[in-house]
mmCIF file with all atom_site columns, C-alpha atoms in Angstrom:
data_model
loop_
_atom_site.group_PDB
_atom_site.id
_atom_site.type_symbol
_atom_site.label_atom_id
_atom_site.label_alt_id
_atom_site.label_comp_id
_atom_site.label_asym_id
_atom_site.label_entity_id
_atom_site.label_seq_id
_atom_site.pdbx_PDB_ins_code
_atom_site.Cartn_x
_atom_site.Cartn_y
_atom_site.Cartn_z
_atom_site.occupancy
_atom_site.B_iso_or_equiv
_atom_site.pdbx_formal_charge
_atom_site.auth_seq_id
_atom_site.auth_comp_id
_atom_site.auth_asym_id
_atom_site.auth_atom_id
_atom_site.pdbx_PDB_model_num
ATOM 1   C CA . MET A 1 1   ? 142.870 182.718 87.014  1.00 0.00 ? 1291 MET A CA 1
ATOM 2   C CA . THR A 1 2   ? 145.254 182.010 89.861  1.00 0.00 ? 1292 THR A CA 1
ATOM 3   C CA . ALA A 1 3   ? 145.062 179.561 92.750  1.00 0.00 ? 1293 ALA A CA 1
ATOM 4   C CA . LYS A 1 4   ? 144.365 182.514 95.042  1.00 0.00 ? 1294 LYS A CA 1
ATOM 5   C CA . THR A 1 5   ? 141.345 183.564 92.975  1.00 0.00 ? 1295 THR A CA 1
ATOM 6   C CA . GLY A 1 6   ? 140.173 179.969 92.629  1.00 0.00 ? 1296 GLY A CA 1
ATOM 7   C CA . ALA A 1 7   ? 140.416 179.366 96.377  1.00 0.00 ? 1297 ALA A CA 1
ATOM 8   C CA . LEU A 1 8   ? 138.523 182.578 97.127  1.00 0.00 ? 1298 LEU A CA 1
ATOM 9   C CA . VAL A 1 9   ? 135.754 181.873 94.610  1.00 0.00 ? 1299 VAL A CA 1
ATOM 10  C CA . LEU A 1 10  ? 135.332 178.253 95.679  1.00 0.00 ? 1300 LEU A CA 1
ATOM 11  C CA . GLY A 1 11  ? 135.486 179.283 99.332  1.00 0.00 ? 1301 GLY A CA 1
ATOM 12  C CA . VAL A 1 12  ? 132.684 181.800 98.907  1.00 0.00 ? 1302 VAL A CA 1
ATOM 13  C CA . VAL A 1 13  ? 130.592 179.209 97.044  1.00 0.00 ? 1303 VAL A CA 1
ATOM 14  C CA . PHE A 1 14  ? 131.114 176.646 99.834  1.00 0.00 ? 1304 PHE A CA 1
ATOM 15  C CA . VAL A 1 15  ? 130.094 179.183 102.499 1.00 0.00 ? 1305 VAL A CA 1
ATOM 16  C CA . LEU A 1 16  ? 127.000 180.238 100.548 1.00 0.00 ? 1306 LEU A CA 1
ATOM 17  C CA . VAL A 1 17  ? 125.956 176.612 99.978  1.00 0.00 ? 1307 VAL A CA 1
ATOM 18  C CA . GLY A 1 18  ? 126.479 175.893 103.667 1.00 0.00 ? 1308 GLY A CA 1
ATOM 19  C CA . ILE A 1 19  ? 124.300 178.843 104.643 1.00 0.00 ? 1309 ILE A CA 1
ATOM 20  C CA . ALA A 1 20  ? 121.655 177.884 102.065 1.00 0.00 ? 1310 ALA A CA 1
ATOM 21  C CA . GLY A 1 21  ? 121.295 174.515 103.782 1.00 0.00 ? 1311 GLY A CA 1
ATOM 22  C CA . PHE A 1 22  ? 119.727 176.256 106.763 1.00 0.00 ? 1312 PHE A CA 1
ATOM 23  C CA . PHE A 1 23  ? 116.914 177.703 104.655 1.00 0.00 ? 1313 PHE A CA 1
ATOM 24  C CA . PRO A 1 24  ? 114.214 175.825 102.714 1.00 0.00 ? 1314 PRO A CA 1
ATOM 25  C CA . ASN A 1 25  ? 115.276 175.449 99.084  1.00 0.00 ? 1315 ASN A CA 1
ATOM 26  C CA . PRO A 1 26  ? 115.192 172.718 96.427  1.00 0.00 ? 1316 PRO A CA 1
ATOM 27  C CA . LEU A 1 27  ? 118.988 172.228 96.160  1.00 0.00 ? 1317 LEU A CA 1
ATOM 28  C CA . VAL A 1 28  ? 120.502 171.682 99.607  1.00 0.00 ? 1318 VAL A CA 1
ATOM 29  C CA . GLY A 1 29  ? 118.884 170.830 102.910 1.00 0.00 ? 1319 GLY A CA 1
ATOM 30  C CA . PRO A 1 30  ? 116.818 168.060 104.456 1.00 0.00 ? 1320 PRO A CA 1
ATOM 31  C CA . ASN A 1 31  ? 114.511 167.889 101.418 1.00 0.00 ? 1321 ASN A CA 1
ATOM 32  C CA . GLY A 1 32  ? 116.922 169.102 98.738  1.00 0.00 ? 1322 GLY A CA 1
ATOM 33  C CA . ILE A 1 33  ? 118.445 167.286 95.792  1.00 0.00 ? 1323 ILE A CA 1
ATOM 34  C CA . PHE A 1 34  ? 121.653 167.266 97.832  1.00 0.00 ? 1324 PHE A CA 1
ATOM 35  C CA . VAL A 1 35  ? 120.440 166.126 101.243 1.00 0.00 ? 1325 VAL A CA 1
ATOM 36  C CA . THR A 1 36  ? 122.185 167.883 104.107 1.00 0.00 ? 1326 THR A CA 1
ATOM 37  C CA . ASN A 1 37  ? 121.720 168.239 107.823 1.00 0.00 ? 1327 ASN A CA 1
ATOM 38  C CA . PRO A 1 38  ? 123.150 171.036 110.003 1.00 0.00 ? 1328 PRO A CA 1
ATOM 39  C CA . MET A 1 39  ? 126.461 169.189 110.521 1.00 0.00 ? 1329 MET A CA 1
ATOM 40  C CA . HIS A 1 40  ? 126.858 168.786 106.748 1.00 0.00 ? 1330 HIS A CA 1
ATOM 41  C CA . ASP A 1 41  ? 126.120 172.505 106.326 1.00 0.00 ? 1331 ASP A CA 1
ATOM 42  C CA . TYR A 1 42  ? 128.725 173.392 108.968 1.00 0.00 ? 1332 TYR A CA 1
ATOM 43  C CA . VAL A 1 43  ? 131.281 171.260 107.096 1.00 0.00 ? 1333 VAL A CA 1
ATOM 44  C CA . HIS A 1 44  ? 130.578 173.268 103.928 1.00 0.00 ? 1334 HIS A CA 1
ATOM 45  C CA . ILE A 1 45  ? 130.976 176.544 105.816 1.00 0.00 ? 1335 ILE A CA 1
ATOM 46  C CA . GLY A 1 46  ? 134.201 175.302 107.410 1.00 0.00 ? 1336 GLY A CA 1
ATOM 47  C CA . SER A 1 47  ? 135.560 174.127 104.050 1.00 0.00 ? 1337 SER A CA 1
ATOM 48  C CA . GLY A 1 48  ? 134.740 177.513 102.588 1.00 0.00 ? 1338 GLY A CA 1
ATOM 49  C CA . ALA A 1 49  ? 136.438 179.315 105.462 1.00 0.00 ? 1339 ALA A CA 1
ATOM 50  C CA . VAL A 1 50  ? 139.611 177.245 104.959 1.00 0.00 ? 1340 VAL A CA 1
ATOM 51  C CA . LEU A 1 51  ? 139.612 178.042 101.246 1.00 0.00 ? 1341 LEU A CA 1
ATOM 52  C CA . ILE A 1 52  ? 138.996 181.757 101.817 1.00 0.00 ? 1342 ILE A CA 1
ATOM 53  C CA . LEU A 1 53  ? 141.816 181.946 104.371 1.00 0.00 ? 1343 LEU A CA 1
ATOM 54  C CA . ALA A 1 54  ? 144.111 180.035 102.008 1.00 0.00 ? 1344 ALA A CA 1
ATOM 55  C CA . GLY A 1 55  ? 143.171 182.368 99.157  1.00 0.00 ? 1345 GLY A CA 1
ATOM 56  C CA . LEU A 1 56  ? 144.012 185.411 101.257 1.00 0.00 ? 1346 LEU A CA 1
ATOM 57  C CA . THR A 1 57  ? 147.478 184.054 102.065 1.00 0.00 ? 1347 THR A CA 1
ATOM 58  C CA . SER A 1 58  ? 150.286 182.349 100.201 1.00 0.00 ? 1348 SER A CA 1
ATOM 59  C CA . PHE A 1 59  ? 148.719 178.935 100.962 1.00 0.00 ? 1349 PHE A CA 1
ATOM 60  C CA . ALA A 1 60  ? 146.138 178.914 98.152  1.00 0.00 ? 1350 ALA A CA 1
ATOM 61  C CA . LYS A 1 61  ? 147.598 175.911 96.333  1.00 0.00 ? 1351 LYS A CA 1
ATOM 62  C CA . PRO A 1 62  ? 148.111 173.814 99.495  1.00 0.00 ? 1352 PRO A CA 1
ATOM 63  C CA . GLY A 1 63  ? 144.650 174.843 100.709 1.00 0.00 ? 1353 GLY A CA 1
ATOM 64  C CA . LEU A 1 64  ? 142.996 173.711 97.471  1.00 0.00 ? 1354 LEU A CA 1
ATOM 65  C CA . LEU A 1 65  ? 144.934 170.450 97.588  1.00 0.00 ? 1355 LEU A CA 1
ATOM 66  C CA . LEU A 1 66  ? 144.124 169.831 101.260 1.00 0.00 ? 1356 LEU A CA 1
ATOM 67  C CA . VAL A 1 67  ? 140.398 170.417 100.839 1.00 0.00 ? 1357 VAL A CA 1
ATOM 68  C CA . GLY A 1 68  ? 140.491 168.395 97.589  1.00 0.00 ? 1358 GLY A CA 1
ATOM 69  C CA . VAL A 1 69  ? 142.098 165.409 99.325  1.00 0.00 ? 1359 VAL A CA 1
ATOM 70  C CA . ILE A 1 70  ? 139.559 165.639 102.157 1.00 0.00 ? 1360 ILE A CA 1
ATOM 71  C CA . TYR A 1 71  ? 136.648 165.716 99.692  1.00 0.00 ? 1361 TYR A CA 1
ATOM 72  C CA . ALA A 1 72  ? 138.151 162.757 97.791  1.00 0.00 ? 1362 ALA A CA 1
ATOM 73  C CA . ALA A 1 73  ? 138.323 160.819 101.064 1.00 0.00 ? 1363 ALA A CA 1
ATOM 74  C CA . VAL A 1 74  ? 134.753 161.816 101.950 1.00 0.00 ? 1364 VAL A CA 1
ATOM 75  C CA . ALA A 1 75  ? 133.590 160.736 98.484  1.00 0.00 ? 1365 ALA A CA 1
ATOM 76  C CA . ALA A 1 76  ? 135.321 157.378 98.815  1.00 0.00 ? 1366 ALA A CA 1
ATOM 77  C CA . LEU A 1 77  ? 133.906 156.844 102.309 1.00 0.00 ? 1367 LEU A CA 1
ATOM 78  C CA . GLY A 1 78  ? 130.440 157.766 101.057 1.00 0.00 ? 1368 GLY A CA 1
ATOM 79  C CA . PHE A 1 79  ? 130.583 155.026 98.442  1.00 0.00 ? 1369 PHE A CA 1
ATOM 80  C CA . VAL A 1 80  ? 132.151 152.467 100.796 1.00 0.00 ? 1370 VAL A CA 1
ATOM 81  C CA . MET A 1 81  ? 129.826 153.073 103.743 1.00 0.00 ? 1371 MET A CA 1
ATOM 82  C CA . GLN A 1 82  ? 126.638 153.372 101.638 1.00 0.00 ? 1372 GLN A CA 1
ATOM 83  C CA . GLU A 1 83  ? 124.678 154.650 104.614 1.00 0.00 ? 1373 GLU A CA 1
ATOM 84  C CA . GLU A 1 84  ? 122.580 157.797 104.839 1.00 0.00 ? 1374 GLU A CA 1
ATOM 85  C CA . MET A 1 85  ? 124.643 159.103 107.765 1.00 0.00 ? 1375 MET A CA 1
ATOM 86  C CA . LEU A 1 86  ? 128.405 159.295 107.315 1.00 0.00 ? 1376 LEU A CA 1
ATOM 87  C CA . PHE A 1 87  ? 129.899 158.387 110.704 1.00 0.00 ? 1377 PHE A CA 1
ATOM 88  C CA . GLY A 1 88  ? 126.429 158.920 112.138 1.00 0.00 ? 1378 GLY A CA 1
ATOM 89  C CA . LEU A 1 89  ? 126.888 162.694 111.794 1.00 0.00 ? 1379 LEU A CA 1
ATOM 90  C CA . ILE A 1 90  ? 126.676 163.883 108.196 1.00 0.00 ? 1380 ILE A CA 1
ATOM 91  C CA . HIS A 1 91  ? 123.606 163.144 106.106 1.00 0.00 ? 1381 HIS A CA 1
ATOM 92  C CA . VAL A 1 92  ? 124.442 162.142 102.512 1.00 0.00 ? 1382 VAL A CA 1
ATOM 93  C CA . ASN A 1 93  ? 122.631 160.695 99.513  1.00 0.00 ? 1383 ASN A CA 1
ATOM 94  C CA . ASP A 1 94  ? 123.769 159.513 96.083  1.00 0.00 ? 1384 ASP A CA 1
ATOM 95  C CA . ALA A 1 95  ? 123.690 163.046 94.665  1.00 0.00 ? 1385 ALA A CA 1
ATOM 96  C CA . ASP A 1 96  ? 126.062 164.142 97.458  1.00 0.00 ? 1386 ASP A CA 1
ATOM 97  C CA . ARG A 1 97  ? 128.393 161.223 96.809  1.00 0.00 ? 1387 ARG A CA 1
ATOM 98  C CA . TYR A 1 98  ? 128.820 162.106 93.138  1.00 0.00 ? 1388 TYR A CA 1
ATOM 99  C CA . LEU A 1 99  ? 129.054 165.819 93.886  1.00 0.00 ? 1389 LEU A CA 1
ATOM 100 C CA . HIS A 1 100 ? 131.851 165.130 96.357  1.00 0.00 ? 1390 HIS A CA 1
ATOM 101 C CA . VAL A 1 101 ? 133.754 163.280 93.602  1.00 0.00 ? 1391 VAL A CA 1
ATOM 102 C CA . GLY A 1 102 ? 133.301 166.274 91.291  1.00 0.00 ? 1392 GLY A CA 1
ATOM 103 C CA . LEU A 1 103 ? 134.324 168.743 93.992  1.00 0.00 ? 1393 LEU A CA 1
ATOM 104 C CA . ALA A 1 104 ? 137.433 166.712 94.781  1.00 0.00 ? 1394 ALA A CA 1
ATOM 105 C CA . LEU A 1 105 ? 138.424 166.695 91.110  1.00 0.00 ? 1395 LEU A CA 1
ATOM 106 C CA . VAL A 1 106 ? 137.859 170.445 90.712  1.00 0.00 ? 1396 VAL A CA 1
ATOM 107 C CA . LEU A 1 107 ? 139.727 171.303 93.925  1.00 0.00 ? 1397 LEU A CA 1
ATOM 108 C CA . LEU A 1 108 ? 142.660 169.021 93.122  1.00 0.00 ? 1398 LEU A CA 1
ATOM 109 C CA . ALA A 1 109 ? 142.867 170.239 89.525  1.00 0.00 ? 1399 ALA A CA 1
ATOM 110 C CA . ALA A 1 110 ? 142.808 173.859 90.703  1.00 0.00 ? 1400 ALA A CA 1
ATOM 111 C CA . GLY A 1 111 ? 145.514 173.164 93.266  1.00 0.00 ? 1401 GLY A CA 1
ATOM 112 C CA . ILE A 1 112 ? 147.726 171.428 90.693  1.00 0.00 ? 1402 ILE A CA 1
ATOM 113 C CA . LEU A 1 113 ? 147.087 173.399 87.512  1.00 0.00 ? 1403 LEU A CA 1
ATOM 114 C CA . LEU A 1 114 ? 146.471 177.006 88.556  1.00 0.00 ? 1404 LEU A CA 1
ATOM 115 C CA . PRO A 1 115 ? 149.479 179.283 89.063  1.00 0.00 ? 1405 PRO A CA 1
ATOM 116 C CA . SER A 1 116 ? 149.898 180.396 92.650  1.00 0.00 ? 1406 SER A CA 1
ATOM 117 C CA . GLY A 1 117 ? 149.396 184.072 91.908  1.00 0.00 ? 1407 GLY A CA 1
ATOM 118 C CA . ASN A 1 118 ? 152.300 185.026 94.167  1.00 0.00 ? 1408 ASN A CA 1
ATOM 119 C CA . ALA A 1 119 ? 154.717 185.653 91.289  1.00 0.00 ? 1409 ALA A CA 1
ATOM 120 C CA . ALA A 1 120 ? 152.324 188.062 89.571  1.00 0.00 ? 1410 ALA A CA 1
ATOM 121 C CA . ALA A 1 121 ? 151.910 190.027 92.788  1.00 0.00 ? 1411 ALA A CA 1
ATOM 122 C CA . ALA A 1 122 ? 155.685 190.194 93.305  1.00 0.00 ? 1412 ALA A CA 1
ATOM 123 C CA . GLN A 1 123 ? 156.328 191.722 89.863  1.00 0.00 ? 1413 GLN A CA 1
ATOM 124 C CA . PRO A 1 124 ? 156.276 195.505 89.678  1.00 0.00 ? 1414 PRO A CA 1
ATOM 125 C CA . ALA A 1 125 ? 153.591 197.128 87.540  1.00 0.00 ? 1415 ALA A CA 1
ATOM 126 C CA . GLN A 1 126 ? 154.755 198.369 84.146  1.00 0.00 ? 1416 GLN A CA 1
#
């Protein structure tokens, strides 16, 4: 797996989770395990869009790292603020806080450990 593939896969997952938040389901949404409101869902869709765009360009590794750093900051703020509304805009609960830690770790690890994928594309087929 390359950073490009990782960014694309994670980006699609983020977009799908963001969209799922707008429909009744037991995982994400106002009554889900991971409590979200529309702003939280839009953040997931936006994060996914950034990752997809990064995965379609030569910026897959920086894109993974950028989104990973943002999710690490959001996770830290979630634990520090300990309120249900992050900055009065984004609804979070404890499940979200821990998920954001996990997402940050996965995104950062992918951005650091996965090969960019650019070298493989530059090599001629044999």
